[in-house]
JSON list of C-alpha atoms in Angstrom, two decimals:
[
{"chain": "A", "resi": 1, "resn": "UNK", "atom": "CA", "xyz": [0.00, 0.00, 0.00]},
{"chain": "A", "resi": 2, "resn": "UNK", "atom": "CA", "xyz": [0.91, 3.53, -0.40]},
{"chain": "A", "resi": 3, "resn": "UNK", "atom": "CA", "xyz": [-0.45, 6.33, 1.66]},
{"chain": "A", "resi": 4, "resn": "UNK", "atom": "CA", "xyz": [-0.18, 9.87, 1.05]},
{"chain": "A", "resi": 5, "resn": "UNK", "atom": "CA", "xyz": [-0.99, 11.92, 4.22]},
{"chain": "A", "resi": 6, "resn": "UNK", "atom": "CA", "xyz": [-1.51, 15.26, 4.33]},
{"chain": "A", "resi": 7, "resn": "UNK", "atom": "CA", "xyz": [-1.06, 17.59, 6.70]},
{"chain": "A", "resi": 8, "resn": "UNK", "atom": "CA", "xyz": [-3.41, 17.12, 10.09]},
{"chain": "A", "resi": 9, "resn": "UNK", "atom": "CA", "xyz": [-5.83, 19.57, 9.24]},
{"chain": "A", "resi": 10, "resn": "UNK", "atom": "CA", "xyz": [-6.57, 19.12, 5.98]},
{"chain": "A", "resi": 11, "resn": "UNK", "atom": "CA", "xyz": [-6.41, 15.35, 6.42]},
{"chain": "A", "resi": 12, "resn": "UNK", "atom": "CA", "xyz": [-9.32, 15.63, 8.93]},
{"chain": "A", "resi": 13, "resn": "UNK", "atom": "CA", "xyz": [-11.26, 18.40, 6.84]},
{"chain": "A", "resi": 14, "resn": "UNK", "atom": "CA", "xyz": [-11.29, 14.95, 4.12]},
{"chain": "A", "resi": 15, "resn": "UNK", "atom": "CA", "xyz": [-11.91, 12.26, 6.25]},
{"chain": "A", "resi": 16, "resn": "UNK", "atom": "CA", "xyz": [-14.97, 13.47, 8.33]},
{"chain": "A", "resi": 17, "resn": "UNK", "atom": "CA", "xyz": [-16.02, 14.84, 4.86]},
{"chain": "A", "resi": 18, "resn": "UNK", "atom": "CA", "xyz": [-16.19, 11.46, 3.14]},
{"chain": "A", "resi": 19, "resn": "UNK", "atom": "CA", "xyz": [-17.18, 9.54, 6.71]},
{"chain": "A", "resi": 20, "resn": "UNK", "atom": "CA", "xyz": [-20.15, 11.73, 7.00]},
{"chain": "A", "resi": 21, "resn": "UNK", "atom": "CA", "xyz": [-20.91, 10.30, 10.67]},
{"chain": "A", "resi": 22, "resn": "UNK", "atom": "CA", "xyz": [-21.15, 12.66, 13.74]},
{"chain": "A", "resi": 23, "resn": "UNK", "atom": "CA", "xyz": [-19.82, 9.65, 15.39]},
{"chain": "A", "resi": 24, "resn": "UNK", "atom": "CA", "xyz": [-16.99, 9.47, 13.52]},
{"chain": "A", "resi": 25, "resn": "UNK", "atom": "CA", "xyz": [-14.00, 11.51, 15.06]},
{"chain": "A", "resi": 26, "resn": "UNK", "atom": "CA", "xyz": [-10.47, 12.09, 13.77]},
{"chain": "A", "resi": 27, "resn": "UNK", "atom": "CA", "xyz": [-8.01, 13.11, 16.61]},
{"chain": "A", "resi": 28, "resn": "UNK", "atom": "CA", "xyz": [-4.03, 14.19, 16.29]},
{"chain": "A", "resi": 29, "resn": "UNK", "atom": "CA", "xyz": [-3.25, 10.70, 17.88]},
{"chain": "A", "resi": 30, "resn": "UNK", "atom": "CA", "xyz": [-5.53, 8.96, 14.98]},
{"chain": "A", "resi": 31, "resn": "UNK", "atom": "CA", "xyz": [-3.67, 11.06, 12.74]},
{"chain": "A", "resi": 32, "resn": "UNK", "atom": "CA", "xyz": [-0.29, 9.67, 14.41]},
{"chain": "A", "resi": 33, "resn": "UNK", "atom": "CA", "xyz": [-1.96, 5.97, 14.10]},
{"chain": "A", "resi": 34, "resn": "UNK", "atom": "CA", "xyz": [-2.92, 6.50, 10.37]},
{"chain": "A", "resi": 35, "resn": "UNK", "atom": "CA", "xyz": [0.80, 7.54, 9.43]},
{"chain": "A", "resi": 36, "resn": "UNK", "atom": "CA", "xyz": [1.86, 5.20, 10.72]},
{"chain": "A", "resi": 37, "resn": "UNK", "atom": "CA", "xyz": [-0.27, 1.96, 10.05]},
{"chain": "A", "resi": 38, "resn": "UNK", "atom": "CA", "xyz": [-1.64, 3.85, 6.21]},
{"chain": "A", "resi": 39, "resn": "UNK", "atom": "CA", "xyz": [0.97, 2.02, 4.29]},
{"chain": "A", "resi": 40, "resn": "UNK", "atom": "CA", "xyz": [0.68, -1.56, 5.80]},
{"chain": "A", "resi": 41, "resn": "UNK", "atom": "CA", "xyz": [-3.22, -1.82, 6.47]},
{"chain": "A", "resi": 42, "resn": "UNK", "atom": "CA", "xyz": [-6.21, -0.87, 3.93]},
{"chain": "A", "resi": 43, "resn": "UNK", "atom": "CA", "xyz": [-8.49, 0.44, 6.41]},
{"chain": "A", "resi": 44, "resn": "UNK", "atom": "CA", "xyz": [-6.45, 3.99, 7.86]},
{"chain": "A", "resi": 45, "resn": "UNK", "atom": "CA", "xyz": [-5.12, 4.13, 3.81]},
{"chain": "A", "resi": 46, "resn": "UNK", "atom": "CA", "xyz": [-8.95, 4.22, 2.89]},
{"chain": "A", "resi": 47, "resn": "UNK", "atom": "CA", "xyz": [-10.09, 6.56, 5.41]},
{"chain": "A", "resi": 48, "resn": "UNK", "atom": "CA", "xyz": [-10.14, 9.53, 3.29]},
{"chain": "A", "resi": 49, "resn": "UNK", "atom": "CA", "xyz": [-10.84, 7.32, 0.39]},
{"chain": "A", "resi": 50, "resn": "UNK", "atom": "CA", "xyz": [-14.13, 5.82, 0.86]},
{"chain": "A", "resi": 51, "resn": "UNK", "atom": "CA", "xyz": [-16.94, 5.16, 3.66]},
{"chain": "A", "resi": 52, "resn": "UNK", "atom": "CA", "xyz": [-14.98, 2.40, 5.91]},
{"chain": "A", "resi": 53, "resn": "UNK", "atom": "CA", "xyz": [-16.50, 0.70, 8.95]},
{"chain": "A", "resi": 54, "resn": "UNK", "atom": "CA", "xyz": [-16.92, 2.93, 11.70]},
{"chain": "A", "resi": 55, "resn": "UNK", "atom": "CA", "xyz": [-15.97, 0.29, 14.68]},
{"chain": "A", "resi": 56, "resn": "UNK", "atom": "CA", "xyz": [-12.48, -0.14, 13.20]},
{"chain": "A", "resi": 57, "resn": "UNK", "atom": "CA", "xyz": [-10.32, -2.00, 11.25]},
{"chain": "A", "resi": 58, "resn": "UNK", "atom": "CA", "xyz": [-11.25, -5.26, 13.05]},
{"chain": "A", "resi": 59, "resn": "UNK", "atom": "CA", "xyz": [-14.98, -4.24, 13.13]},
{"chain": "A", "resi": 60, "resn": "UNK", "atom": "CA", "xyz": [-15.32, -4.94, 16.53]},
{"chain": "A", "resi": 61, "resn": "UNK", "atom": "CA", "xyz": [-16.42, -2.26, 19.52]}
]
């Protein structure tokens, strides 16, 4: 996988764009988490992709 990652803020603005859940929230540390894990698992690269599965990349709560 490759992940291109923006800066925090603008990274956010897309992602709660495209998640359209108020549930949904996109802290600094997720933004840590998706730099890191973007390039090795599909769901934080597809975050500001496409809809993913709000309860995680193991949908489990």
């Amino acid at each position: 996988y490759i992940d291109v990652v923006d800066d925090y803020r603008n990274e956010k603005k897309d992602i709660l764009k495209i998640q359209q859940d108020p549930m949904f929230s996109f802290s600094f540390g997720d933004y840590i988490v998706k730099i890191l894990l973007g390039s090795i698992h599909p769901w934080f690269d597809e975050l500001d992709e496409k809809k993913v599965d709000p309860r995680g990349p193991t949908g489990a709560y």
